PDB file of C-alpha atoms and ligand atoms in Angstrom:
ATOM      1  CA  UNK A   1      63.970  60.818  73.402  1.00  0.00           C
ATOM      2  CA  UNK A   2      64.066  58.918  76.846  1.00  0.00           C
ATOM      3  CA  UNK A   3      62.918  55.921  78.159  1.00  0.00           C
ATOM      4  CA  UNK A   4      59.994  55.760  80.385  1.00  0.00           C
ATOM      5  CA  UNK A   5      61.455  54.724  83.997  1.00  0.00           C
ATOM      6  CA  UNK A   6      58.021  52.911  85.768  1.00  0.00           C
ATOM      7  CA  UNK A   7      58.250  53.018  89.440  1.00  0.00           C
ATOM      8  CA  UNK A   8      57.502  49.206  89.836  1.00  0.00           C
ATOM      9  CA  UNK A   9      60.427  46.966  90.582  1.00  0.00           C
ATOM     10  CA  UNK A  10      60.229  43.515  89.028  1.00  0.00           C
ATOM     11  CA  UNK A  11      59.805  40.495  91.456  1.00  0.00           C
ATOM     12  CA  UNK A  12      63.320  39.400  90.833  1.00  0.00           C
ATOM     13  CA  UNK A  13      64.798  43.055  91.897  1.00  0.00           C
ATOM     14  CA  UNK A  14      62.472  43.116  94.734  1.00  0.00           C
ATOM     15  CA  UNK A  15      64.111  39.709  96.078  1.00  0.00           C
ATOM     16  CA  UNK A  16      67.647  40.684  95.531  1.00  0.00           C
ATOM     17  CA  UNK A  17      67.516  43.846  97.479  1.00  0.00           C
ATOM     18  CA  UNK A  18      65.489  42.037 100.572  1.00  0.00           C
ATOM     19  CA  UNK A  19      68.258  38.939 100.676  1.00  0.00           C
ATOM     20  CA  UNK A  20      71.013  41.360 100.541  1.00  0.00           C
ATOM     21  CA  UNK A  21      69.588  43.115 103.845  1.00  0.00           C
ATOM     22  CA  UNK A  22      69.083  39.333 105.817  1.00  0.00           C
ATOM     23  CA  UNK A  23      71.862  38.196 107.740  1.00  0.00           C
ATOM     24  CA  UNK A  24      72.777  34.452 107.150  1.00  0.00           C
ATOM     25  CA  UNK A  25      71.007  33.109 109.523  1.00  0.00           C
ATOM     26  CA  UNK A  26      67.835  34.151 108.733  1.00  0.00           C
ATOM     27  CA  UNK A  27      65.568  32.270 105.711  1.00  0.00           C
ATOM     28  CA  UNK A  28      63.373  34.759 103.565  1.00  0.00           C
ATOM     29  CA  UNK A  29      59.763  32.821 103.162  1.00  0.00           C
ATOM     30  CA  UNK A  30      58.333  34.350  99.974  1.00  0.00           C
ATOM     31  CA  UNK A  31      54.925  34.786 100.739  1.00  0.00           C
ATOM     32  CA  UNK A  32      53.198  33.503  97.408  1.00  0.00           C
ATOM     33  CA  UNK A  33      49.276  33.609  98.732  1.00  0.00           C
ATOM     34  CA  UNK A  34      46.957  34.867  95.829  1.00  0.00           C
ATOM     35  CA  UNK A  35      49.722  35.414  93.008  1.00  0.00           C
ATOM     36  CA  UNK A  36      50.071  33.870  89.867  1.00  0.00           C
ATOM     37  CA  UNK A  37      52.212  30.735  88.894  1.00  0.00           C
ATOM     38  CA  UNK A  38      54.057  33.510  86.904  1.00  0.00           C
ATOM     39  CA  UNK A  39      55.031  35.613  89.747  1.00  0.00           C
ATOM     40  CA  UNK A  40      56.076  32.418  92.003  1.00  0.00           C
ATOM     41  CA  UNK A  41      58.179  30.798  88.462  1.00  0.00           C
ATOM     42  CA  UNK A  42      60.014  34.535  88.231  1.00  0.00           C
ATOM     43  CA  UNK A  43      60.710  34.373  91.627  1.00  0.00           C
ATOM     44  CA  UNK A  44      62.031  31.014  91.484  1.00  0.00           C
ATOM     45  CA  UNK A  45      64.231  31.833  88.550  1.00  0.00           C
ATOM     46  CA  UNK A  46      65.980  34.335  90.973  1.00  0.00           C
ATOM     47  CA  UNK A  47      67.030  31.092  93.329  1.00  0.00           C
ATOM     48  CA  UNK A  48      64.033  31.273  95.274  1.00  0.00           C
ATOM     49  CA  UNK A  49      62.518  27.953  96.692  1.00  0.00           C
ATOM     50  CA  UNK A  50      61.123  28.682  99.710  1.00  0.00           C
ATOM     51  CA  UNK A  51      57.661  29.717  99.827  1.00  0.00           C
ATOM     52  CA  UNK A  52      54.643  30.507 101.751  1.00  0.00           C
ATOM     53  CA  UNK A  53      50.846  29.938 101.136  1.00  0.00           C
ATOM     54  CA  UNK A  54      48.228  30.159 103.847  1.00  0.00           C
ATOM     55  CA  UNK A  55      44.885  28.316 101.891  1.00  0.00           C
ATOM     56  CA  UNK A  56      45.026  24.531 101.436  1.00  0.00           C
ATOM     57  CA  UNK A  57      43.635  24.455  98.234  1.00  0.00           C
ATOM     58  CA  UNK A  58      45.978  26.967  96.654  1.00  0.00           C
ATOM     59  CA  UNK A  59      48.945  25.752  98.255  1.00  0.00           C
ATOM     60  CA  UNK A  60      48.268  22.049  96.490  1.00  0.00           C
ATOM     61  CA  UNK A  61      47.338  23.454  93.499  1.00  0.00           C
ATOM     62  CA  UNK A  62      50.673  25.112  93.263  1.00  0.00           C
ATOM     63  CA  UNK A  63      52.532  22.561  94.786  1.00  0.00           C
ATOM     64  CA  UNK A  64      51.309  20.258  91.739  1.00  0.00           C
ATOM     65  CA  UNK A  65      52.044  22.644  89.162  1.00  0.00           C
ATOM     66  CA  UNK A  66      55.000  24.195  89.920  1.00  0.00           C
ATOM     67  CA  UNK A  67      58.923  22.942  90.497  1.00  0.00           C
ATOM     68  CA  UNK A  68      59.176  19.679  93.203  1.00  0.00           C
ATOM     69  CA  UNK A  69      62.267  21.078  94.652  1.00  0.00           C
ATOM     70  CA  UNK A  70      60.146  23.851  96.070  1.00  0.00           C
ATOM     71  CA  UNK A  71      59.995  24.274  99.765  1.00  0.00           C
ATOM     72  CA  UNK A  72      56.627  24.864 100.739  1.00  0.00           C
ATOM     73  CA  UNK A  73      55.359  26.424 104.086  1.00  0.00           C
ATOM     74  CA  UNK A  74      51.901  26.521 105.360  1.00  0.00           C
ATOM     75  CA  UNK A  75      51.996  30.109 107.175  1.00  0.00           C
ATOM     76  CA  UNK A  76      47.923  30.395 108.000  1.00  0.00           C
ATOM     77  CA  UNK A  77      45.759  29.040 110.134  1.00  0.00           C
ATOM     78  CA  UNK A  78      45.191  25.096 109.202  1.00  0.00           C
ATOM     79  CA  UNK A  79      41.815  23.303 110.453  1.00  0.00           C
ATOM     80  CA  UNK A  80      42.341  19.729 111.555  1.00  0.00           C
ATOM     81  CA  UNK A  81      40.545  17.915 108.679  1.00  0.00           C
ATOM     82  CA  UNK A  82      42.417  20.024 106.108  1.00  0.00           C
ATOM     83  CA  UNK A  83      45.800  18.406 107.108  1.00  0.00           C
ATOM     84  CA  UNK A  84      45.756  15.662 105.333  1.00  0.00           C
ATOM     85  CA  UNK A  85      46.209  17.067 101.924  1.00  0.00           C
ATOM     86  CA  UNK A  86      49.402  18.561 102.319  1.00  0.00           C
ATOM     87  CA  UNK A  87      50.534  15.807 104.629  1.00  0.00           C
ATOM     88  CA  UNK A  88      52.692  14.567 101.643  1.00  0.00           C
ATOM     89  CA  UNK A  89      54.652  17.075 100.921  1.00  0.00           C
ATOM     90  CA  UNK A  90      54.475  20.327 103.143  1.00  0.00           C
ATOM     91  CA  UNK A  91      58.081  21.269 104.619  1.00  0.00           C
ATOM     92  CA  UNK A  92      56.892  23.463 107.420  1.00  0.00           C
ATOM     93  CA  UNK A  93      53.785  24.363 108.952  1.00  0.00           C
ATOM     94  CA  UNK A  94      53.829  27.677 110.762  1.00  0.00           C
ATOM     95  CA  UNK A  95      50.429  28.054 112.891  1.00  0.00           C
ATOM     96  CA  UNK A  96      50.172  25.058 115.498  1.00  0.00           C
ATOM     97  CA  UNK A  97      47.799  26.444 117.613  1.00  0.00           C
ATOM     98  CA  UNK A  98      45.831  23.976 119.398  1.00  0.00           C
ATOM     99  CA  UNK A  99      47.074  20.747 120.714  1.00  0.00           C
ATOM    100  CA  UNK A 100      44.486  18.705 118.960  1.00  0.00           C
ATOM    101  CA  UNK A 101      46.241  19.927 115.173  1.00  0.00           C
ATOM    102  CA  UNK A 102      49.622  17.779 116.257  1.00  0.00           C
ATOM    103  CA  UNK A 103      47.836  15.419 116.878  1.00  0.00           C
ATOM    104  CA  UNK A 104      46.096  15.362 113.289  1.00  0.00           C
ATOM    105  CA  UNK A 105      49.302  16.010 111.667  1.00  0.00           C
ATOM    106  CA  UNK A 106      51.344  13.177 113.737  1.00  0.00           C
ATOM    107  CA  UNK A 107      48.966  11.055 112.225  1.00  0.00           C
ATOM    108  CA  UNK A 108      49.246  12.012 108.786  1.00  0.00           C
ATOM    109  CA  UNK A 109      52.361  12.223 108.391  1.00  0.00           C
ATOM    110  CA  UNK A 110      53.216   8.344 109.739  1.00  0.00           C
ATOM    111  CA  UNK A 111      50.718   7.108 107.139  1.00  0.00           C
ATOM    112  CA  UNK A 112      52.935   9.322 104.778  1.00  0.00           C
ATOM    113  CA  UNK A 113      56.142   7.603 106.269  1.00  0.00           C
ATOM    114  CA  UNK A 114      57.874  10.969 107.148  1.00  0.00           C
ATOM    115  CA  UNK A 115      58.167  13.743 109.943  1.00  0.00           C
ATOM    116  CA  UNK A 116      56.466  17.455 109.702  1.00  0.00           C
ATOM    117  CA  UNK A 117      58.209  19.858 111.101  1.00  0.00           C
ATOM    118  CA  UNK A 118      55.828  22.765 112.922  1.00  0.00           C
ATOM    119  CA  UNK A 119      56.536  25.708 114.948  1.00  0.00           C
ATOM    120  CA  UNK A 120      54.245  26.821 117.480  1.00  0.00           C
ATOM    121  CA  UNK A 121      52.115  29.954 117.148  1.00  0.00           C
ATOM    122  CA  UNK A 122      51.682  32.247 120.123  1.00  0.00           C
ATOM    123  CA  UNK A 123      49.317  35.026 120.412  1.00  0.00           C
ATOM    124  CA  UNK A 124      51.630  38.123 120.980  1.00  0.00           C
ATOM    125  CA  UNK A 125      49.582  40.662 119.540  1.00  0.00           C
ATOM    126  CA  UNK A 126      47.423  42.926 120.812  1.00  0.00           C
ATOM    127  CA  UNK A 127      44.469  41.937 118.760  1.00  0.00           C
ATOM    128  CA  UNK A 128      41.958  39.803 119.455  1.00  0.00           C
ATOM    129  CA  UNK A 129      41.674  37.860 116.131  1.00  0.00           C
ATOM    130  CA  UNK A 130      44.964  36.453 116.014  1.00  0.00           C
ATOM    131  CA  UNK A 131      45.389  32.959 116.368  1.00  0.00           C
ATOM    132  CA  UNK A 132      48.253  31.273 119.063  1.00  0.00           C
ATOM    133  CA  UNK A 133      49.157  29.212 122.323  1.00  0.00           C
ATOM    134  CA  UNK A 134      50.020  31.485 125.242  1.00  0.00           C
ATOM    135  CA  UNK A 135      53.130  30.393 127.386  1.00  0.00           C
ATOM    136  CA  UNK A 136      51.198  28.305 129.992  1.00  0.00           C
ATOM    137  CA  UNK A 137      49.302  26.356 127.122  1.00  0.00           C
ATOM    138  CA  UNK A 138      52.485  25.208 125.488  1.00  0.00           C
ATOM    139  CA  UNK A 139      54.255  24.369 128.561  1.00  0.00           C
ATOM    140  CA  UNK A 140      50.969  21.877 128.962  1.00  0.00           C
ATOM    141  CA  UNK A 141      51.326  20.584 125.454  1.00  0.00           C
ATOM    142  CA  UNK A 142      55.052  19.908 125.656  1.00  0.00           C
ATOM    143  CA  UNK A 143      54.473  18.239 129.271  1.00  0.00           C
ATOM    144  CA  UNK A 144      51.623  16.208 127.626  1.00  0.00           C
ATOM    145  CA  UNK A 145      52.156  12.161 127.422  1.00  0.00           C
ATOM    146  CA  UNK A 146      50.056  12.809 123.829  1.00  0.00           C
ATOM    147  CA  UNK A 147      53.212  14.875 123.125  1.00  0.00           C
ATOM    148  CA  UNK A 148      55.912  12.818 123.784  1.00  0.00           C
ATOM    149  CA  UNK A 149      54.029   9.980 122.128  1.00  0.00           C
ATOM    150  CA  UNK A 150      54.352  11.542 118.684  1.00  0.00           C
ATOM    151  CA  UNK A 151      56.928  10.450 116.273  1.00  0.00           C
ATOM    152  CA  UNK A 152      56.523  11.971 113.210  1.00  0.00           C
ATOM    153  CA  UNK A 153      56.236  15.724 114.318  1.00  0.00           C
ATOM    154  CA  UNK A 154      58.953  17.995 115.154  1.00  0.00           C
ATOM    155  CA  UNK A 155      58.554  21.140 116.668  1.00  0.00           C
ATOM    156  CA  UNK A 156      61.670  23.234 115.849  1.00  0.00           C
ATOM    157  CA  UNK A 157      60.378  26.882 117.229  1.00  0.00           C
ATOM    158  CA  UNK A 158      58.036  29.441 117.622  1.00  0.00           C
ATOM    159  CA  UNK A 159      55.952  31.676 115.289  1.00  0.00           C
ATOM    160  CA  UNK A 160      53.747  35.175 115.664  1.00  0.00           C
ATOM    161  CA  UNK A 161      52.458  38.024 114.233  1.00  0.00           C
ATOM    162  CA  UNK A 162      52.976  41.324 115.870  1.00  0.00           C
ATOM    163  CA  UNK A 163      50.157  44.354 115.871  1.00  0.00           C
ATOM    164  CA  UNK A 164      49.460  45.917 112.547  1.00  0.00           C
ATOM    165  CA  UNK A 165      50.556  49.538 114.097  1.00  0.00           C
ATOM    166  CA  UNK A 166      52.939  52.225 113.371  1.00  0.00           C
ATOM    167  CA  UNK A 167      53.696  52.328 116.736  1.00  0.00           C
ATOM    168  CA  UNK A 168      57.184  50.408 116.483  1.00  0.00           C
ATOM    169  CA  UNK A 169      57.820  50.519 120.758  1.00  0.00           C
ATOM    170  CA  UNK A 170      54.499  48.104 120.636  1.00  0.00           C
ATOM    171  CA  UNK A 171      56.007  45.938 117.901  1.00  0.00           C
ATOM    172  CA  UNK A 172      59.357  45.549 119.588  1.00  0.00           C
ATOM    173  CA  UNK A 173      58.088  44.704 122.260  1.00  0.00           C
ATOM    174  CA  UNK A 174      55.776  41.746 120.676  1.00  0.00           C
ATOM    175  CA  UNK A 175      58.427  40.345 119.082  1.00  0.00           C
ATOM    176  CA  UNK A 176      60.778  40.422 122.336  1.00  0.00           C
ATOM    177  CA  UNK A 177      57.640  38.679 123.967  1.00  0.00           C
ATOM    178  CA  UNK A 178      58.262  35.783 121.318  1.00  0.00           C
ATOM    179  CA  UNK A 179      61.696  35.660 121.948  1.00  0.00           C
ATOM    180  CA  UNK A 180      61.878  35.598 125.590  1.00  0.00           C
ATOM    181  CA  UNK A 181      58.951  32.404 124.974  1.00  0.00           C
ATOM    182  CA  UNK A 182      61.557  30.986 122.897  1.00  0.00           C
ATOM    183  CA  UNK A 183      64.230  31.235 124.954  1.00  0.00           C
ATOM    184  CA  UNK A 184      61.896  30.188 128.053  1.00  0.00           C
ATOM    185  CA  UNK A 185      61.172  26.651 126.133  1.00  0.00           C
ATOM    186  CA  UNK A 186      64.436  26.399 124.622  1.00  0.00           C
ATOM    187  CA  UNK A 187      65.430  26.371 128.044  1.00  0.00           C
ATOM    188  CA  UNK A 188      62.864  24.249 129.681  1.00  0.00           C
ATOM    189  CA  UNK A 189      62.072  21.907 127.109  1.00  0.00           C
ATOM    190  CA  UNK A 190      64.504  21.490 124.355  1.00  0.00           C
ATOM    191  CA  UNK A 191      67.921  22.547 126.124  1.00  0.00           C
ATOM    192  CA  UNK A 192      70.125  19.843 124.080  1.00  0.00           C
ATOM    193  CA  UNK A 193      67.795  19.789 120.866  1.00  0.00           C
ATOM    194  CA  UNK A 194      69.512  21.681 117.969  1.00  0.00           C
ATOM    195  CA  UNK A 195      66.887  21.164 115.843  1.00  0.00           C
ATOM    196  CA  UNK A 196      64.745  24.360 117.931  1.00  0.00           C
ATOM    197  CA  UNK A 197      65.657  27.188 116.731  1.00  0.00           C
ATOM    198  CA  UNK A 198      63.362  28.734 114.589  1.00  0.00           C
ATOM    199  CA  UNK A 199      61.775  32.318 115.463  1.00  0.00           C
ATOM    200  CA  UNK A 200      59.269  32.858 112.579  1.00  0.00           C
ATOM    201  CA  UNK A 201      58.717  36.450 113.181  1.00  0.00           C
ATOM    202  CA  UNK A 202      58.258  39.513 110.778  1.00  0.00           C
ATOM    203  CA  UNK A 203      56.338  40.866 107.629  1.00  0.00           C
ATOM    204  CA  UNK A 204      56.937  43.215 104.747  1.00  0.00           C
ATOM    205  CA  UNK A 205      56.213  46.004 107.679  1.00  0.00           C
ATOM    206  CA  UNK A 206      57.930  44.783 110.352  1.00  0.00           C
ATOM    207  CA  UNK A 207      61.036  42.287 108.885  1.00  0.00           C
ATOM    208  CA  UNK A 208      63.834  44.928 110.230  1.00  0.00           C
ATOM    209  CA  UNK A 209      62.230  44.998 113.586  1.00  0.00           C
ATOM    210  CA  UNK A 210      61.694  41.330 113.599  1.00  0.00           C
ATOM    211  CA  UNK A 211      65.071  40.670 112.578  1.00  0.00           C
ATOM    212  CA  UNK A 212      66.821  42.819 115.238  1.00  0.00           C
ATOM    213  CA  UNK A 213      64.890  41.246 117.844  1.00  0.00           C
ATOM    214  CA  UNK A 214      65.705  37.843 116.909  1.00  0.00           C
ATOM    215  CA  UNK A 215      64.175  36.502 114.106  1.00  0.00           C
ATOM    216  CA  UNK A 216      65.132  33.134 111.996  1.00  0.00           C
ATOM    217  CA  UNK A 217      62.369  33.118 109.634  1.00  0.00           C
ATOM    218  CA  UNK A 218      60.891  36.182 107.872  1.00  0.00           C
ATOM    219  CA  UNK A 219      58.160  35.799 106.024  1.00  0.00           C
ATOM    220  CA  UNK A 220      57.690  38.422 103.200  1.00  0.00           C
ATOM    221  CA  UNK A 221      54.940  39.237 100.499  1.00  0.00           C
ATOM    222  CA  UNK A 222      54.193  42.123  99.148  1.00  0.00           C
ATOM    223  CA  UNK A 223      56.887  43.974  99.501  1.00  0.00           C
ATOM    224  CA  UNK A 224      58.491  40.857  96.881  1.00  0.00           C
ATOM    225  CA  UNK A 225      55.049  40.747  94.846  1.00  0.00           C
ATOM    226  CA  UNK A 226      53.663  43.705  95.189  1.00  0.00           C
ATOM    227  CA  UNK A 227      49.935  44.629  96.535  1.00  0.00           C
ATOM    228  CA  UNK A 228      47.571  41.109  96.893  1.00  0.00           C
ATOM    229  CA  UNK A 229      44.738  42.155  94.565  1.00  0.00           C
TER     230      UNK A 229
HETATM  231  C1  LIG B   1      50.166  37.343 104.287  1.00  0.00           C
HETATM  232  C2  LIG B   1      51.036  36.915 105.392  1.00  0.00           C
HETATM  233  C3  LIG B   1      52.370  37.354 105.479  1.00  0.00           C
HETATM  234  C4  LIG B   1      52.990  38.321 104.495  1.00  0.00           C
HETATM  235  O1  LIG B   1      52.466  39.603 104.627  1.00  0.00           O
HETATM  236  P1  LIG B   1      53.086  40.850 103.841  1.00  0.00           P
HETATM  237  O2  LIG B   1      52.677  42.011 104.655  1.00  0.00           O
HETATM  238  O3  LIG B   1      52.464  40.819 102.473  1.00  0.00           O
HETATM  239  O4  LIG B   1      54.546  40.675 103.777  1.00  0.00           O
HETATM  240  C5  LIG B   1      53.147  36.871 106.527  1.00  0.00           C
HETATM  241  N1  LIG B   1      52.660  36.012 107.435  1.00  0.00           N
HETATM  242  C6  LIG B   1      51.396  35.565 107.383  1.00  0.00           C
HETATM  243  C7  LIG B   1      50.925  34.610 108.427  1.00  0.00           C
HETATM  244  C8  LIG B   1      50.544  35.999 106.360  1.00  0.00           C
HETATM  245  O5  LIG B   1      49.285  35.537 106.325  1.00  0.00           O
END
């Protein structure tokens, strides 16, 4: 007699092994798009409470349902009139990538009585698809007049997506891109601000990578949860 040994780790062994490879400084973002309340609660019962969704409706649906003292981050692409439903209770959203979103979500969150923090998303991969500022489009938006006029956004750093490739040179140097943006704006723009200085770079594929080259923010799904179905 011996017991069947299954391949599949559980959600909660999955977690533990990832935080033990993050240094302090960097917060794990379980990436909770498509799964089950189930998964997200067994996560949670392993002292998880950050997560990330990228559809509106699921993330409020979940939001609603599941523990308050859940930290929830909006990681995908948001569309202007969407904002307002997670306005109330969003603690980061990931993907600013036009000028006219702050706007939106300045607005919403003053008739919500609070500040949203955002990071900026810049376009670092090689793909055409992927959403972002470059460098000279930011520096506009954080020379704007509309920028300095808002009071109830903060942006506290940067955010991309490298190329889904093997080829880890290409990667690297993506996510050095990023940095050297951060730095550049850091520098520029937020020199005696200590609330920049978030890098939200890195994916099941790429966290290592990401994390070598600078990252604050990983932002990790399946390899926690397994294949999306
Ligand atoms: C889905 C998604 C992730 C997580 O991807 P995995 O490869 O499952 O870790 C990270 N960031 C964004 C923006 C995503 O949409």
């Amino acid at each position: 007699m011996f017991n069947i040994v299954t391949e599949m780790k559980s959600i909660s062994q999955n977690l533990l092994s990832i935080r033990e490879q993050l240094p302090a400084n960097v917060l794990l973002v379980a990436v909770s798009k498509t799964q089950l309340n189930s998964a997200i609660e067994e996560a949670y019962e392993t002292g998880q409470r950050v997560f990330g969704e990228n559809r509106i409706q699921e993330l409020v649906a979940k939001a609603e349902s599941l523990p308050s003292d859940i930290q929830w981050h909006m990681i995908g692409h948001l569309q202007s009139n969407k904002v307002k439903y997670i306005a109330p209770f969003v603690s980061l959203i990931h993907a600013i990538d036009k000028p006219k979103l702050l706007t939106e979500i300045n607005k919403e969150a003053a008739k919500n009585n609070r500040t949203i923090r955002v990071l900026l998303q810049f376009h670092i991969a090689e793909e055409e698809s992927k959403f972002g500022f470059n460098k000279k489009e930011a520096i506009e938006l954080l020379s704007s007049k509309e920028y300095e006029s808002y009071s109830n956004v903060e942006v506290i750093g940067v955010m991309g997506m490298a190329t889904f490739t093997d080829n880890e040179t290409q990667v690297r140097d993506e996510f050095r891109t990023l940095k050297d943006i951060f730095d550049g704006l850091k520098r520029d723009f937020f020199p005696k601000n200590s609330s920049f200085k978030e890098i939200s770079m890195g994916m099941s594929g790429d966290y290592k990578l990401a994390i070598t080259e600078g990252s604050t923010m990983v932002r990790i799904g399946s390899s926690i949860f397994g294949n999306r179905g």
